[in-house]
């Protein structure tokens, strides 16, 4: 069952059947001989109407295999991995308010295993997103000239080959988890990130909520290791997960405003395209307000002060509405201020909520 799901994730039903025929175990077929003449690639490295930007000199001097590896590594956004691993550690600490659970037999190994799975989920989600954005024409030399697929440093076929190995490693590690609910949650997050770009991204609002949910559940994964059960871990850290998810949701909505012109040209109906840039920016304040409202209802006005860093993001988003009709450079600077400060404000709010809930 795991192998069937793995093939379905990677290639879809048609390609999975073709893969089976090539190995000779589908319908009793024998392997087909390779054709002597070269076959054209399934997807051209660059849409025909856009000229691929020239590769830098240092890239041209690298061996092809090394450059392809570095290109795929760049697509995985390695700078996001420390953030993902930190969320696992914060969730584990928040569940018990200490790391004493590491003294339990097997707990350290399971926490390391969950961290590796989260890292693989994060990396593959970034690569899949770039792959589908390229083949669907969203990423071009005009909109994303710095991405490896657009530059021609790696082909879509090579990216799919790398994903095959990464998903295979993920599936192998997943089977080592002892807790079935934990295994199901990790697998569901990975499936959601895979289906995100192709199926959920065109649905307004759903893709933003999906990203926020996947990131927020990372806290629950670490907490589940500390508590010994997924339900106990999720119950212990739900205020922190709510604060994290709402902060990510706000940032995703602001990033959609930044990408509104490219999304509109590609026919992607984000909230910024439907509501307009101002409407989407005002709507991005709703999740921030929801955090303050929940904390206030749970612990009074004093507890709501934990969401004070989100007030900074709300002010920046409101300020950005004044730059919607200004030149593109000014508009992007105003939005970049919110996007770049969001991780700092999210972390500050997360730690504040963690402290406030410990003293309720």
PDB file of N, CA, C and O in Angstrom, residues 4 8 20 38 56 65 67 125 134 146 188 207 214 227 242 266 272 307 321 333 341 348 354:
ATOM      1  N   UNK A   4       2.329   1.764  -3.439  1.00  0.00           N
ATOM      2  CA  UNK A   4       1.321   2.253  -4.385  1.00  0.00           C
ATOM      3  C   UNK A   4       1.056   3.740  -4.170  1.00  0.00           C
ATOM      4  O   UNK A   4       0.966   4.521  -5.128  1.00  0.00           O
ATOM      5  N   UNK A   8       1.797   6.856  -6.710  1.00  0.00           N
ATOM      6  CA  UNK A   8       0.713   7.767  -7.065  1.00  0.00           C
ATOM      7  C   UNK A   8       1.095   9.203  -6.779  1.00  0.00           C
ATOM      8  O   UNK A   8       0.797  10.112  -7.550  1.00  0.00           O
ATOM      9  N   UNK A  20       5.357   0.681 -14.173  1.00  0.00           N
ATOM     10  CA  UNK A  20       5.186  -0.755 -13.973  1.00  0.00           C
ATOM     11  C   UNK A  20       5.437  -1.544 -15.245  1.00  0.00           C
ATOM     12  O   UNK A  20       6.070  -2.596 -15.226  1.00  0.00           O
ATOM     13  N   UNK A  38      17.430   9.941 -29.446  1.00  0.00           N
ATOM     14  CA  UNK A  38      17.066  10.689 -28.236  1.00  0.00           C
ATOM     15  C   UNK A  38      15.611  11.143 -28.307  1.00  0.00           C
ATOM     16  O   UNK A  38      15.106  11.487 -29.374  1.00  0.00           O
ATOM     17  N   UNK A  56      25.189  32.460 -14.699  1.00  0.00           N
ATOM     18  CA  UNK A  56      26.417  33.137 -14.293  1.00  0.00           C
ATOM     19  C   UNK A  56      27.642  32.328 -14.691  1.00  0.00           C
ATOM     20  O   UNK A  56      27.585  31.113 -14.872  1.00  0.00           O
ATOM     21  N   UNK A  65      26.623  17.643 -13.040  1.00  0.00           N
ATOM     22  CA  UNK A  65      25.973  16.942 -11.932  1.00  0.00           C
ATOM     23  C   UNK A  65      25.998  17.787 -10.666  1.00  0.00           C
ATOM     24  O   UNK A  65      25.008  17.855  -9.923  1.00  0.00           O
ATOM     25  N   UNK A  67      26.220  21.090 -10.482  1.00  0.00           N
ATOM     26  CA  UNK A  67      25.346  22.246 -10.629  1.00  0.00           C
ATOM     27  C   UNK A  67      23.870  21.861 -10.488  1.00  0.00           C
ATOM     28  O   UNK A  67      23.078  22.603  -9.908  1.00  0.00           O
ATOM     29  N   UNK A 125       8.194  20.228  -0.271  1.00  0.00           N
ATOM     30  CA  UNK A 125       7.108  21.164  -0.582  1.00  0.00           C
ATOM     31  C   UNK A 125       7.617  22.341  -1.398  1.00  0.00           C
ATOM     32  O   UNK A 125       6.942  22.809  -2.325  1.00  0.00           O
ATOM     33  N   UNK A 134       6.652  26.391 -12.523  1.00  0.00           N
ATOM     34  CA  UNK A 134       7.397  26.518 -13.778  1.00  0.00           C
ATOM     35  C   UNK A 134       6.639  25.895 -14.939  1.00  0.00           C
ATOM     36  O   UNK A 134       6.458  26.517 -15.993  1.00  0.00           O
ATOM     37  N   UNK A 146      15.485  34.313 -11.001  1.00  0.00           N
ATOM     38  CA  UNK A 146      16.544  33.699 -10.210  1.00  0.00           C
ATOM     39  C   UNK A 146      16.318  32.247  -9.869  1.00  0.00           C
ATOM     40  O   UNK A 146      17.180  31.634  -9.225  1.00  0.00           O
ATOM     41  N   UNK A 188      -0.145  13.106   6.268  1.00  0.00           N
ATOM     42  CA  UNK A 188      -1.162  14.035   5.777  1.00  0.00           C
ATOM     43  C   UNK A 188      -0.550  15.383   5.437  1.00  0.00           C
ATOM     44  O   UNK A 188      -0.909  16.012   4.425  1.00  0.00           O
ATOM     45  N   UNK A 207      -5.662  27.691  -0.016  1.00  0.00           N
ATOM     46  CA  UNK A 207      -4.214  27.457  -0.030  1.00  0.00           C
ATOM     47  C   UNK A 207      -3.546  28.181   1.127  1.00  0.00           C
ATOM     48  O   UNK A 207      -2.599  27.677   1.735  1.00  0.00           O
ATOM     49  N   UNK A 214      -0.526  23.398   8.104  1.00  0.00           N
ATOM     50  CA  UNK A 214       0.634  22.500   8.057  1.00  0.00           C
ATOM     51  C   UNK A 214       1.740  23.011   8.984  1.00  0.00           C
ATOM     52  O   UNK A 214       2.348  22.242   9.742  1.00  0.00           O
ATOM     53  N   UNK A 227       4.634  14.187  24.998  1.00  0.00           N
ATOM     54  CA  UNK A 227       3.506  13.657  25.761  1.00  0.00           C
ATOM     55  C   UNK A 227       3.328  12.148  25.577  1.00  0.00           C
ATOM     56  O   UNK A 227       2.653  11.496  26.375  1.00  0.00           O
ATOM     57  N   UNK A 242      -2.454  27.883  17.552  1.00  0.00           N
ATOM     58  CA  UNK A 242      -3.385  28.863  17.001  1.00  0.00           C
ATOM     59  C   UNK A 242      -2.669  30.166  16.675  1.00  0.00           C
ATOM     60  O   UNK A 242      -2.857  30.745  15.591  1.00  0.00           O
ATOM     61  N   UNK A 266      -1.316  34.753 -14.637  1.00  0.00           N
ATOM     62  CA  UNK A 266      -1.332  33.291 -14.790  1.00  0.00           C
ATOM     63  C   UNK A 266      -2.708  32.700 -14.544  1.00  0.00           C
ATOM     64  O   UNK A 266      -2.882  31.483 -14.676  1.00  0.00           O
ATOM     65  N   UNK A 272      -6.078  38.196  -3.134  1.00  0.00           N
ATOM     66  CA  UNK A 272      -5.663  39.518  -3.609  1.00  0.00           C
ATOM     67  C   UNK A 272      -6.242  39.813  -4.988  1.00  0.00           C
ATOM     68  O   UNK A 272      -6.574  40.961  -5.301  1.00  0.00           O
ATOM     69  N   UNK A 307      -0.383  38.878  22.351  1.00  0.00           N
ATOM     70  CA  UNK A 307      -0.498  39.079  20.903  1.00  0.00           C
ATOM     71  C   UNK A 307      -0.068  40.477  20.477  1.00  0.00           C
ATOM     72  O   UNK A 307      -0.309  40.872  19.326  1.00  0.00           O
ATOM     73  N   UNK A 321      -1.668  49.613   2.723  1.00  0.00           N
ATOM     74  CA  UNK A 321      -2.821  49.945   1.877  1.00  0.00           C
ATOM     75  C   UNK A 321      -2.671  51.309   1.221  1.00  0.00           C
ATOM     76  O   UNK A 321      -3.286  51.565   0.185  1.00  0.00           O
ATOM     77  N   UNK A 333       8.267  47.748  -1.488  1.00  0.00           N
ATOM     78  CA  UNK A 333       8.990  48.051  -0.258  1.00  0.00           C
ATOM     79  C   UNK A 333       8.058  48.046   0.943  1.00  0.00           C
ATOM     80  O   UNK A 333       8.404  47.543   2.015  1.00  0.00           O
ATOM     81  N   UNK A 341       9.342  41.267   8.524  1.00  0.00           N
ATOM     82  CA  UNK A 341       9.225  41.348   9.981  1.00  0.00           C
ATOM     83  C   UNK A 341       8.282  40.290  10.551  1.00  0.00           C
ATOM     84  O   UNK A 341       8.288  40.058  11.766  1.00  0.00           O
ATOM     85  N   UNK A 348       7.991  36.128  18.440  1.00  0.00           N
ATOM     86  CA  UNK A 348       7.764  36.865  19.687  1.00  0.00           C
ATOM     87  C   UNK A 348       6.390  36.551  20.262  1.00  0.00           C
ATOM     88  O   UNK A 348       6.241  36.346  21.481  1.00  0.00           O
ATOM     89  N   UNK A 354       3.352  31.235  24.978  1.00  0.00           N
ATOM     90  CA  UNK A 354       3.897  30.126  25.763  1.00  0.00           C
ATOM     91  C   UNK A 354       4.095  30.542  27.217  1.00  0.00           C
ATOM     92  O   UNK A 354       3.757  29.804  28.157  1.00  0.00           O
TER      93      UNK A 354
END
